Amino acid sequence: MRPELTRRTDPPRLVVGGRDLSRFFTVTSAPRPVVPELEITEVSVPGADRSYVSGVAAKAYDWPVTGYINGWSDADVADVRRKLDAALYSPTEREVQVPDDPALSLMALYKGGSSPERHRHLPMVDLIFRVTDPIAYGRSRRAEVAGTGQIMTGGTWPARPVVTATPPAGSSWTIMNRTTGEFVRVRADFDGRQTVELDMGLERCRVNGYDHAVDVESDFFAISGKCEVYVSGGTAALEWRERWV
């Protein structure tokens, strides 16, 4: 279900990497696309009179967060600006809470901003973030499946879970998204004590903490909406974050 919407009485906040920067910066506007632009990959098939869609991905975009620096004098503004710059700088993307929808976050990298207005209190400025993953993250979810089970994913976009399981004794273990037919099969000499971890997003398999190959026919799959998941033995724990357009 959609994250619960509540009436906001406090002004929207700038929260970057879990750190609330409201004492440095007050947000007045943070517009973002209703639906991110999609990049569609097409493939031509010999003998066909049309192209076919082979992949769809959301395109990165620049996200302006407008507001004012919380300084009441030139000296205050200079001091707060230095602290704000230090807090925003990062060589890697971080979670940035969506100011007008605090239940959601975007993965973004602070890119820079316009120069603040000079010679006035509370100078306005645009902070520009590069949103590298335009599909927002919502609540963390978890489900366990033994045999076959139904999962309600939540969100409006497919999510890629991390799966943890202890397969029973045997030569292989399989988890399948029966809704799509995709599966991941791990072949190993299982004795009932090994732990298998599958990261569907990173397309990585580990057995007892060590990288391990999967069967060549495997597809690291996503889950979306209501889906049916099957495991060939034992219990699998699936953990994911809701994804929202």
Short mmCIF file of C-alpha atoms in Angstrom, two decimals:
data_model
loop_
_atom_site.label_atom_id
_atom_site.label_comp_id
_atom_site.label_asym_id
_atom_site.label_seq_id
_atom_site.Cartn_x
_atom_site.Cartn_y
_atom_site.Cartn_z
CA MET A 1 0.00 0.00 0.00
CA ARG A 2 1.03 3.62 -0.48
CA PRO A 3 2.99 5.14 2.44
CA GLU A 4 0.48 6.86 4.69
CA LEU A 5 0.04 10.52 3.93
CA THR A 6 -0.25 12.80 6.93
CA ARG A 7 -1.01 16.50 7.15
CA ARG A 8 2.30 18.33 7.47
CA THR A 9 2.45 21.22 9.91
CA ASP A 10 6.23 21.74 9.89
CA PRO A 11 8.02 23.15 6.82
CA PRO A 12 9.59 20.60 4.46
CA ARG A 13 13.06 19.51 5.52
CA LEU A 14 16.30 18.81 3.68
CA VAL A 15 17.55 15.42 4.92
CA VAL A 16 20.64 14.05 3.17
CA GLY A 17 22.21 10.73 4.07
CA GLY A 18 20.05 10.61 7.21
CA ARG A 19 21.26 14.03 8.41
CA ASP A 20 18.70 16.78 8.89
CA LEU A 21 20.10 20.03 7.46
CA SER A 22 17.13 22.19 8.43
CA ARG A 23 19.20 24.37 10.76
CA PHE A 24 21.32 25.37 7.78
CA PHE A 25 18.75 25.50 4.99
CA THR A 26 14.97 26.01 4.76
CA VAL A 27 13.26 24.40 1.76
CA THR A 28 10.66 26.42 -0.13
CA SER A 29 10.34 24.31 -3.28
CA ALA A 30 11.60 20.94 -4.54
CA PRO A 31 9.75 20.16 -7.81
CA ARG A 32 10.34 16.79 -9.42
CA PRO A 33 8.77 14.99 -12.39
CA VAL A 34 5.43 13.31 -11.80
CA VAL A 35 6.79 10.40 -13.86
CA PRO A 36 10.50 10.16 -14.74
CA GLU A 37 11.45 10.07 -18.40
CA LEU A 38 12.07 6.53 -19.59
CA GLU A 39 14.92 5.38 -21.78
CA ILE A 40 13.64 2.61 -24.06
CA THR A 41 16.03 0.21 -25.74
CA GLU A 42 14.85 -1.37 -28.97
CA VAL A 43 16.14 -4.33 -30.93
CA SER A 44 15.54 -5.22 -34.56
CA VAL A 45 14.80 -8.81 -35.52
CA PRO A 46 15.84 -10.01 -38.98
CA GLY A 47 12.78 -10.58 -41.14
CA ALA A 48 10.45 -8.58 -38.88
CA ASP A 49 8.85 -5.34 -40.03
CA ARG A 50 9.11 -3.68 -36.61
CA SER A 51 11.43 -3.18 -33.66
CA TYR A 52 10.87 -4.76 -30.24
CA VAL A 53 11.43 -3.29 -26.79
CA SER A 54 14.35 -5.02 -25.09
CA GLY A 55 14.68 -2.86 -22.01
CA VAL A 56 13.21 0.10 -20.11
CA ALA A 57 15.13 2.25 -17.62
CA ALA A 58 14.36 5.54 -15.89
CA LYS A 59 16.68 8.34 -16.96
CA ALA A 60 18.72 10.38 -14.49
CA TYR A 61 17.82 14.06 -14.08
CA ASP A 62 18.84 17.21 -12.22
CA TRP A 63 16.65 18.03 -9.22
CA PRO A 64 16.62 21.64 -7.95
CA VAL A 65 15.87 22.12 -4.27
CA THR A 66 15.14 25.81 -3.66
CA GLY A 67 15.28 27.56 -0.32
CA TYR A 68 17.17 30.03 1.78
CA ILE A 69 20.30 29.88 3.89
CA ASN A 70 19.51 30.38 7.56
CA GLY A 71 21.74 33.36 8.24
CA TRP A 72 20.73 36.74 9.65
CA SER A 73 23.91 38.62 8.82
CA ASP A 74 26.68 38.41 6.24
CA ALA A 75 28.88 36.68 8.81
CA ASP A 76 26.12 34.21 9.68
CA VAL A 77 25.51 33.43 6.00
CA ALA A 78 29.22 32.84 5.36
CA ASP A 79 29.49 30.49 8.35
CA VAL A 80 26.33 28.53 7.53
CA ARG A 81 27.31 28.29 3.88
CA ARG A 82 30.62 26.62 4.77
CA LYS A 83 28.86 24.14 7.04
CA LEU A 84 26.17 23.42 4.45
CA ASP A 85 28.75 22.82 1.72
CA ALA A 86 30.63 20.38 3.96
CA ALA A 87 27.43 18.52 4.82
CA LEU A 88 26.30 18.25 1.20
CA TYR A 89 29.57 17.20 -0.38
CA SER A 90 29.98 13.50 -1.06
CA PRO A 91 31.86 11.61 -3.81
CA THR A 92 29.05 9.04 -3.91
CA GLU A 93 25.27 9.20 -4.11
CA ARG A 94 23.24 9.23 -0.91
CA GLU A 95 19.60 9.04 0.06
CA VAL A 96 17.85 12.40 -0.04
CA GLN A 97 14.43 12.57 1.58
CA VAL A 98 11.76 14.02 -0.70
CA PRO A 99 10.83 17.25 1.15
CA ASP A 100 7.14 17.19 0.15
CA ASP A 101 6.78 13.44 0.73
CA PRO A 102 8.99 12.41 3.67
CA ALA A 103 7.98 8.75 3.35
CA LEU A 104 10.07 8.56 0.17
CA SER A 105 13.76 9.04 -0.63
CA LEU A 106 15.78 9.42 -3.82
CA MET A 107 19.33 8.28 -4.48
CA ALA A 108 21.13 11.45 -5.52
CA LEU A 109 24.49 13.20 -5.62
CA TYR A 110 24.86 16.86 -4.73
CA LYS A 111 25.98 18.53 -7.94
CA GLY A 112 26.25 22.17 -6.95
CA GLY A 113 24.08 25.24 -6.84
CA SER A 114 23.64 28.82 -7.86
CA SER A 115 25.33 31.57 -5.90
CA PRO A 116 23.14 32.93 -3.10
CA GLU A 117 21.79 36.45 -3.29
CA ARG A 118 24.22 38.87 -1.71
CA HIS A 119 23.82 41.57 0.92
CA ARG A 120 20.58 40.37 2.43
CA HIS A 121 19.38 38.15 5.25
CA LEU A 122 18.21 34.61 4.49
CA PRO A 123 19.56 34.59 0.91
CA MET A 124 17.76 32.34 -1.57
CA VAL A 125 19.69 29.64 -3.40
CA ASP A 126 19.10 26.58 -5.60
CA LEU A 127 20.77 23.35 -4.53
CA ILE A 128 21.09 21.00 -7.51
CA PHE A 129 21.07 17.23 -6.98
CA ARG A 130 21.76 14.69 -9.70
CA VAL A 131 19.16 11.99 -9.26
CA THR A 132 20.87 8.87 -10.58
CA ASP A 133 18.04 6.53 -9.55
CA PRO A 134 14.75 8.33 -10.30
CA ILE A 135 12.55 5.60 -8.80
CA ALA A 136 11.99 6.58 -5.17
CA TYR A 137 12.54 4.27 -2.20
CA GLY A 138 9.84 3.71 0.41
CA ARG A 139 9.40 1.35 3.34
CA SER A 140 11.62 -1.66 4.02
CA ARG A 141 9.70 -4.90 3.63
CA ARG A 142 10.35 -8.54 4.52
CA ALA A 143 8.60 -11.83 3.74
CA GLU A 144 9.39 -15.49 4.31
CA VAL A 145 8.51 -18.24 1.85
CA ALA A 146 8.57 -22.02 2.38
CA GLY A 147 7.42 -24.02 -0.59
CA THR A 148 5.16 -21.57 -2.47
CA GLY A 149 3.96 -18.27 -1.07
CA GLN A 150 2.22 -15.08 -2.14
CA ILE A 151 4.03 -11.77 -1.71
CA MET A 152 2.55 -8.28 -1.84
CA THR A 153 5.45 -6.13 -2.95
CA GLY A 154 4.01 -2.65 -2.42
CA GLY A 155 5.05 0.36 -4.47
CA THR A 156 4.43 1.13 -8.13
CA TRP A 157 7.72 -0.12 -9.60
CA PRO A 158 9.43 -3.54 -9.47
CA ALA A 159 11.75 -4.13 -6.51
CA ARG A 160 14.82 -6.37 -6.43
CA PRO A 161 15.04 -8.25 -3.15
CA VAL A 162 17.91 -9.73 -1.21
CA VAL A 163 17.19 -13.40 -0.51
CA THR A 164 18.69 -15.37 2.38
CA ALA A 165 18.13 -19.12 2.78
CA THR A 166 19.61 -22.29 4.27
CA PRO A 167 19.00 -24.97 1.64
CA PRO A 168 18.41 -28.58 2.73
CA ALA A 169 20.87 -31.33 1.80
CA GLY A 170 21.13 -31.83 -1.96
CA SER A 171 23.01 -30.84 -5.08
CA SER A 172 21.07 -27.66 -5.93
CA TRP A 173 18.62 -25.09 -4.62
CA THR A 174 16.16 -22.97 -6.61
CA ILE A 175 14.02 -19.92 -6.01
CA MET A 176 11.48 -18.94 -8.67
CA ASN A 177 9.16 -16.04 -9.35
CA ARG A 178 6.29 -18.15 -10.62
CA THR A 179 4.42 -15.06 -11.77
CA THR A 180 7.08 -14.40 -14.43
CA GLY A 181 8.75 -17.82 -14.70
CA GLU A 182 12.18 -16.40 -13.83
CA PHE A 183 14.36 -18.36 -11.42
CA VAL A 184 17.80 -18.58 -9.84
CA ARG A 185 19.34 -22.02 -9.32
CA VAL A 186 22.44 -22.57 -7.20
CA ARG A 187 24.37 -25.81 -7.59
CA ALA A 188 26.53 -26.93 -4.68
CA ASP A 189 27.03 -29.87 -2.29
CA PHE A 190 24.54 -28.65 0.29
CA ASP A 191 24.43 -30.43 3.63
CA GLY A 192 21.76 -28.30 5.30
CA ARG A 193 24.16 -25.94 7.04
CA GLN A 194 25.25 -23.52 4.32
CA THR A 195 23.71 -20.06 3.95
CA VAL A 196 22.87 -18.78 0.47
CA GLU A 197 22.48 -15.07 -0.16
CA LEU A 198 21.16 -13.75 -3.47
CA ASP A 199 21.24 -10.03 -4.21
CA MET A 200 18.84 -9.62 -7.11
CA GLY A 201 19.87 -6.00 -7.67
CA LEU A 202 23.61 -6.60 -7.78
CA GLU A 203 23.09 -10.00 -9.46
CA ARG A 204 25.36 -11.63 -6.92
CA CYS A 205 25.25 -15.02 -5.22
CA ARG A 206 27.17 -15.92 -2.08
CA VAL A 207 27.42 -19.21 -0.22
CA ASN A 208 28.66 -18.89 3.36
CA GLY A 209 29.88 -15.39 2.52
CA TYR A 210 31.88 -16.36 -0.59
CA ASP A 211 30.98 -15.50 -4.17
CA HIS A 212 29.42 -18.45 -5.96
CA ALA A 213 28.27 -18.98 -9.54
CA VAL A 214 24.63 -19.64 -10.38
CA ASP A 215 23.23 -21.93 -13.02
CA VAL A 216 23.72 -20.48 -16.51
CA GLU A 217 19.96 -20.42 -17.15
CA SER A 218 19.29 -18.32 -14.06
CA ASP A 219 17.73 -14.83 -14.16
CA PHE A 220 18.09 -12.52 -11.17
CA PHE A 221 14.50 -11.35 -10.97
CA ALA A 222 12.45 -8.48 -9.62
CA ILE A 223 9.15 -8.71 -7.76
CA SER A 224 6.16 -6.50 -8.48
CA GLY A 225 2.61 -6.20 -7.20
CA LYS A 226 1.20 -9.53 -6.06
CA CYS A 227 3.53 -12.34 -7.07
CA GLU A 228 3.96 -16.02 -6.31
CA VAL A 229 7.38 -17.19 -5.16
CA TYR A 230 8.56 -20.79 -4.95
CA VAL A 231 11.60 -22.26 -3.19
CA SER A 232 12.72 -25.85 -3.73
CA GLY A 233 13.49 -26.46 -0.07
CA GLY A 234 13.80 -24.80 3.31
CA THR A 235 12.64 -21.25 4.00
CA ALA A 236 13.77 -18.15 2.10
CA ALA A 237 13.66 -14.66 3.62
CA LEU A 238 13.17 -11.88 1.07
CA GLU A 239 13.99 -8.29 2.02
CA TRP A 240 13.43 -5.24 -0.18
CA ARG A 241 12.55 -1.56 -0.26
CA GLU A 242 9.31 -0.43 -1.86
CA ARG A 243 9.86 1.47 -5.10
CA TRP A 244 7.62 4.38 -6.05
CA VAL A 245 7.43 6.39 -9.27
#
